Coordinates of C-alpha atoms and ligand atoms in Angstrom, one line a residue:
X29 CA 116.0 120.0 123.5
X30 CA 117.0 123.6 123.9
X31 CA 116.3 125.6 121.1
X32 CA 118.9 129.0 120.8
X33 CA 117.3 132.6 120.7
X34 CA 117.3 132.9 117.6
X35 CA 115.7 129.8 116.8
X36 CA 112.8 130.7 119.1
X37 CA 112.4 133.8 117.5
X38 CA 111.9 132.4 114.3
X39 CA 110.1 129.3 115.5
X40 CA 107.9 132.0 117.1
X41 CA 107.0 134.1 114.1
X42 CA 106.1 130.8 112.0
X43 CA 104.2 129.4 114.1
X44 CA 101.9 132.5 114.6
X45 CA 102.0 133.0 110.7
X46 CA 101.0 129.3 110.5
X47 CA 98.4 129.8 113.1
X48 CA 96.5 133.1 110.7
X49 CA 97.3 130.8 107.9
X50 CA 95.5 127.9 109.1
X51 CA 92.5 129.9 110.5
X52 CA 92.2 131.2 106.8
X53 CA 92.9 127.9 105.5
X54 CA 89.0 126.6 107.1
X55 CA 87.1 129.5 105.4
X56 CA 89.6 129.8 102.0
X57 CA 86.3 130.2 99.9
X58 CA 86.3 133.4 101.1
X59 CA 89.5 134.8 100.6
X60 CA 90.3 137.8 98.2
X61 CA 92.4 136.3 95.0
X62 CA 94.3 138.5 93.1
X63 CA 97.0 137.6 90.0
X64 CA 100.3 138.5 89.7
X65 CA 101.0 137.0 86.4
X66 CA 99.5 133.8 84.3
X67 CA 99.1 130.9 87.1
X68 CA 100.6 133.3 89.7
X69 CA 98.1 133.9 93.0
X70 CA 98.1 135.5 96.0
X71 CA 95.8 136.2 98.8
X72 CA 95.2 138.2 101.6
X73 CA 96.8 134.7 103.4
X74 CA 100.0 135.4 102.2
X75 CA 100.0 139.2 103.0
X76 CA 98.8 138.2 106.4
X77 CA 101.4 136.0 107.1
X78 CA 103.6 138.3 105.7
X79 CA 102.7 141.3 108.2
X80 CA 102.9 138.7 111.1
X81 CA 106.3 137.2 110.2
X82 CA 107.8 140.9 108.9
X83 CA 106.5 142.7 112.5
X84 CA 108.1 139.8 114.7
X85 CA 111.1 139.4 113.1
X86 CA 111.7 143.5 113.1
X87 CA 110.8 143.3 116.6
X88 CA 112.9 140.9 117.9
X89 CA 116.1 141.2 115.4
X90 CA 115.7 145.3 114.6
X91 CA 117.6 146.4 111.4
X92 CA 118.0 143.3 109.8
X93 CA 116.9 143.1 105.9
X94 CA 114.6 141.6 104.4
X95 CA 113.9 139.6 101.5
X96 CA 110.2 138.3 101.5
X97 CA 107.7 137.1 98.6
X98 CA 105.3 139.2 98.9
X99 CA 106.5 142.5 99.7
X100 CA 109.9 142.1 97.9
X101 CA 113.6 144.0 99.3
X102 CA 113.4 145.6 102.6
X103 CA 116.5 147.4 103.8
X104 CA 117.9 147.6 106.9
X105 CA 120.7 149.5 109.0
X106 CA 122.4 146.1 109.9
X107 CA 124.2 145.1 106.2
X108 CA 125.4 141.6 107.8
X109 CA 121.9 139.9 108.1
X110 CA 118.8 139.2 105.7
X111 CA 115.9 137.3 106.4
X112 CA 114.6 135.2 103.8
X113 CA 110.6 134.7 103.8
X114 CA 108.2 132.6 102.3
X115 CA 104.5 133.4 104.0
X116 CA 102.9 130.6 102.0
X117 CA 104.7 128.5 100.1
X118 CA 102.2 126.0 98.0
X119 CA 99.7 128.9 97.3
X120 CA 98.1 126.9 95.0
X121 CA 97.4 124.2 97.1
X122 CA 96.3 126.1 99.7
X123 CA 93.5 127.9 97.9
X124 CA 92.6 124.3 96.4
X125 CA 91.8 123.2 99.6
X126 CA 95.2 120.7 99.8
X127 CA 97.0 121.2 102.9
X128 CA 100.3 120.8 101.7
X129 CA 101.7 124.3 102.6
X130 CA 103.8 125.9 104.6
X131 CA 105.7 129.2 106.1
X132 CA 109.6 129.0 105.3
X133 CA 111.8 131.8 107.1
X134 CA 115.8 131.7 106.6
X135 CA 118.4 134.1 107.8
X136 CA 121.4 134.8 106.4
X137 CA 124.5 136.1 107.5
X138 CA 127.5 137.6 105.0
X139 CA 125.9 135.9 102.9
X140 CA 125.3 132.3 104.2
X141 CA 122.3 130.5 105.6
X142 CA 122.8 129.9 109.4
X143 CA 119.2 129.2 110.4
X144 CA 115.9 128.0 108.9
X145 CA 112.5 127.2 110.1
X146 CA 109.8 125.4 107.8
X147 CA 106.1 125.0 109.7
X148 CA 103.3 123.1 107.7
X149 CA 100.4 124.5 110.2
X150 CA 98.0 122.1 109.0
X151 CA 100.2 118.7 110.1
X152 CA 101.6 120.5 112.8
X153 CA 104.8 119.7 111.7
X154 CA 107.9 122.2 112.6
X155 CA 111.3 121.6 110.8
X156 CA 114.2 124.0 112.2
X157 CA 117.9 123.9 111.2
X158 CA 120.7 125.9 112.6
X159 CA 124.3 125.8 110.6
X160 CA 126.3 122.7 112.3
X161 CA 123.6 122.4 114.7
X162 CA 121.8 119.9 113.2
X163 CA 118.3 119.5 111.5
X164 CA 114.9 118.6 113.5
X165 CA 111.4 117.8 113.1
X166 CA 109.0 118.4 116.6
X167 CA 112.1 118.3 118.2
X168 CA 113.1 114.9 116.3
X169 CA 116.8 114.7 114.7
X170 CA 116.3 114.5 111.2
X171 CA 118.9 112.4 108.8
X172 CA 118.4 112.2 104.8
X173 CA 117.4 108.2 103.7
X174 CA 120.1 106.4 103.5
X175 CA 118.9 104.2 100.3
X176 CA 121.8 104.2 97.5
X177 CA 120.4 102.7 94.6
X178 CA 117.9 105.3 92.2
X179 CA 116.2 101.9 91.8
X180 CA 114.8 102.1 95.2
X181 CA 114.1 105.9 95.5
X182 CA 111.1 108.0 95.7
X183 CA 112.1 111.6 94.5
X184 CA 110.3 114.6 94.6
X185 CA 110.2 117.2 91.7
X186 CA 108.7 120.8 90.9
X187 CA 106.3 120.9 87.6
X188 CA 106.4 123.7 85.8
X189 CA 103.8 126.3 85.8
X190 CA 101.4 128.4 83.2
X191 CA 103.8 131.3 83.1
X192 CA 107.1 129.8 83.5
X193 CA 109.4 128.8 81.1
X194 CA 111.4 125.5 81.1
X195 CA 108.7 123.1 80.3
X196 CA 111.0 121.7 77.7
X197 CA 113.6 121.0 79.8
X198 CA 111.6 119.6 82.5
X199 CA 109.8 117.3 80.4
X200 CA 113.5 115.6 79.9
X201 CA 114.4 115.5 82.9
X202 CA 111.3 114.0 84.4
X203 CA 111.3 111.2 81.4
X204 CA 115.4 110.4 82.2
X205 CA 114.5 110.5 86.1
X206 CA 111.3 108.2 85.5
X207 CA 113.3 105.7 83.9
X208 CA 115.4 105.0 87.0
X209 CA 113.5 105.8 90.3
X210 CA 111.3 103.9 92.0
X211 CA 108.5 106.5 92.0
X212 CA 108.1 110.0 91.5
X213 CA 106.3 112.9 94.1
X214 CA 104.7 116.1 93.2
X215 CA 104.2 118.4 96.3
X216 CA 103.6 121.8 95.7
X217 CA 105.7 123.6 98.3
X218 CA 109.8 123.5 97.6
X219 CA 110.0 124.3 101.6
X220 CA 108.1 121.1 101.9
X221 CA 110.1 119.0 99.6
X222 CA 113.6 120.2 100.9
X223 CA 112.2 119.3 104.6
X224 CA 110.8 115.5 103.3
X225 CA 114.3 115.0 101.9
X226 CA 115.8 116.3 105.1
X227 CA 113.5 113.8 107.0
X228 CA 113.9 111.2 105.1
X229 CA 110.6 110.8 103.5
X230 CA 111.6 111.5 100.2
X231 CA 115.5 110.2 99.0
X232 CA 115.6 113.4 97.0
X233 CA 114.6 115.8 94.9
X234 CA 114.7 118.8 91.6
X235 CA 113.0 121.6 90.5
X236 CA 114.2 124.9 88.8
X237 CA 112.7 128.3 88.0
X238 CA 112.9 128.9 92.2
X239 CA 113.4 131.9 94.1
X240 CA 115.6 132.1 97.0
X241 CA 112.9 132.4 99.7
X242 CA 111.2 129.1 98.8
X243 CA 114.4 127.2 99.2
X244 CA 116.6 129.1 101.7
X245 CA 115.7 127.4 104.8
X246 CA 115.3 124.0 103.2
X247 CA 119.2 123.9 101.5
X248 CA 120.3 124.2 105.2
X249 CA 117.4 121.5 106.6
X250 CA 119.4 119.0 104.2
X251 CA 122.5 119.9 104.7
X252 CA 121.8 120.0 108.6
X253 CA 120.2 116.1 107.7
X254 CA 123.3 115.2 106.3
X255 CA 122.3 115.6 103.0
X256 CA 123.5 117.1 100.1
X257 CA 122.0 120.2 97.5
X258 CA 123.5 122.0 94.9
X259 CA 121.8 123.9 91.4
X260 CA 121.3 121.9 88.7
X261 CA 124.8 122.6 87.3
X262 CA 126.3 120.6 90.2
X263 CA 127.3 124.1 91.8
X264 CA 126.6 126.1 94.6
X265 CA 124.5 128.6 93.1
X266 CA 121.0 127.7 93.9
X267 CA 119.6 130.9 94.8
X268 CA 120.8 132.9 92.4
X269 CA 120.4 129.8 89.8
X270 CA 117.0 129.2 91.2
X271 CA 117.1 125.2 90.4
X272 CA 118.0 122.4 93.0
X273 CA 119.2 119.2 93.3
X274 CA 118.9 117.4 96.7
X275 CA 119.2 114.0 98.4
X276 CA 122.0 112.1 100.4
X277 CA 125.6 111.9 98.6
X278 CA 125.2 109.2 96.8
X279 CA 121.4 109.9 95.3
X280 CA 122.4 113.3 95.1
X281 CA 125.4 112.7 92.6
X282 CA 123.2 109.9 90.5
X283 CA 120.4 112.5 90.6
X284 CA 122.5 115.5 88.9
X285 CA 123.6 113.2 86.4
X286 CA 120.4 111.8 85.5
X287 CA 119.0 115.2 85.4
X288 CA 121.2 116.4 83.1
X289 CA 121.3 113.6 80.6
X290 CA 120.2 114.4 77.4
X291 CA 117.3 112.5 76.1
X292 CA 117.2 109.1 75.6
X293 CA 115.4 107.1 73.5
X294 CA 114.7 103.7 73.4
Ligands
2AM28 P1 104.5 129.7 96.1 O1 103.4 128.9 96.4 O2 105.0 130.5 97.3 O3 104.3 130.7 95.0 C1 106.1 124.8 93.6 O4 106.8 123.8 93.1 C2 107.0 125.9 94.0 O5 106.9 126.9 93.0 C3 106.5 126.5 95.3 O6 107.6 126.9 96.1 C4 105.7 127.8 94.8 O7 105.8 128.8 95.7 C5 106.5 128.1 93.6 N1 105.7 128.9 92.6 C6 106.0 130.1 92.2 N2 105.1 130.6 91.3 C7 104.1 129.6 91.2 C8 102.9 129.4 90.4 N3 102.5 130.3 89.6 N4 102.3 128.2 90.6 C9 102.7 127.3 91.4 N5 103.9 127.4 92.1 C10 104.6 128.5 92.0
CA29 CA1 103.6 132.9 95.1
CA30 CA1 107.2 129.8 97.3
CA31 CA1 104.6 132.2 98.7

């Protein structure tokens, strides 16, 4: 399959980002840790793959903005495009030794999300999605499950953290979407869980309290997969809302619902 320019570009700078994190991933006992807030790391990993992804990007795209994790807003002369970077999203796994991470790059254009690349170095796995192009794994088409009834689902979820709010609302949520699914998946990387959905693997999944680079490329993996996202409202507004709901139409709409519920008690 023939992959456009500007996939390749971004393929390119994931993969070489994937490649430092990987080699830091085998010697992680010696990385320097700091703390951004309670439950909130990052290591020179991340700022690595950071540098790689920011110098390749400005390289081959030159003025485009930037939006990345680590290093936060980075203007540019170009006001129609902004990359959306993740180094390392699942952080926390990675520095537990879980290799369940990976490097998420969007880009968007006025405003929407035309291309995304998600690479999990340590599977080897490369997920790419290009707006009505389609969504891909190794080169594999990707389609969301096709399974219908909650009953049968596995769905993923995101569980709040020390430091972040919502564990309230979560708890809710997770005890109304318990009650229907078949079983319930706890990754660790939002990139990760958008791409399983996208490939099928999971038949959907929530999580709030986001920020737009850990989801960017994945909303257009699903959609590309013939999926459907929106926030937790049932809206559009996912990356300014920072919550998502994901899976194909029909878990998608039982999902939101059974998200919102209130409580229920037997
Ligand atoms: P990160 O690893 O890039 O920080 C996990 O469900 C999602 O929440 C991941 O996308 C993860 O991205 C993000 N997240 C943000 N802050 C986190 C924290 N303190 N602990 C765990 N995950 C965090
Ligand atoms: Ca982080
Ligand atoms: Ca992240
Ligand atoms: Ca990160």
């Amino acid at each position: 399959m023939a992959r456009s320019a500007l996939l390749n570009v971004m393929v390119q700078a994931a993969m070489k980002a994937g490649r430092s994190l990987s080699r830091d991933f085998g010697e992680v006992q010696n990385l320097q840790v700091s703390m951004k807030g309670p439950g909130d790391y990052v290591s020179q990993a991340d700022r690595k793959a950071e540098d790689i992804i920011f110098t390749e990007l400005s390289k081959a795209r030159p003025g485009y903005a930037f939006l990345m994790e680590e290093r936060g807003t980075v203007g540019g002369d170009d006001d129609q495009h902004r990359w959306l970077v993740d180094p390392l999203d699942g952080t926390t796994n990675f520095l537990h030794g879980i290799p369940i991470f990976s490097v998420s790059i969007a880009l968007e254009r006025q405003g929407q999300i035309v291309a995304g690349v998600i690479y999990n170095p340590a599977m080897d796995e490369l997920y790419t999605a290009e707006r009505g192009g389609g969504a891909f794994m190794n080169d594999r088409r990707l389609r969301v499950a096709a399974r219908t009834k909650l009953s049968d689902t596995v769905i993923g979820c995101g569980v709040p953290h020390l430091g972040r709010g919502h564990h309230g609302n979560f708890l809710v949520e997770l005890r109304n979407v318990m009650a229907e699914v078949s079983g319930i998946r706890r990754l660790g990387s939002a990139a990760l869980d958008l791409a399983y959905v996208a490939a099928g693997r999971m038949d959907g999944f929530w999580e709030g309290g986001l920020s737009p680079w850990d989801i960017a490329a994945g909303l257009l993996m699903v959609r590309e997969a013939g999926g459907y996202v929106s926030d937790a409202k049932g809206g559009q507004d996912m990356l300014e809302q920072g919550t998502v709901v994901a899976g194909n139409e029909t878990i998608h709409r039982a999902l939101l619902a059974t998200v919102k519920k209130p409580l229920q008690t037997r």
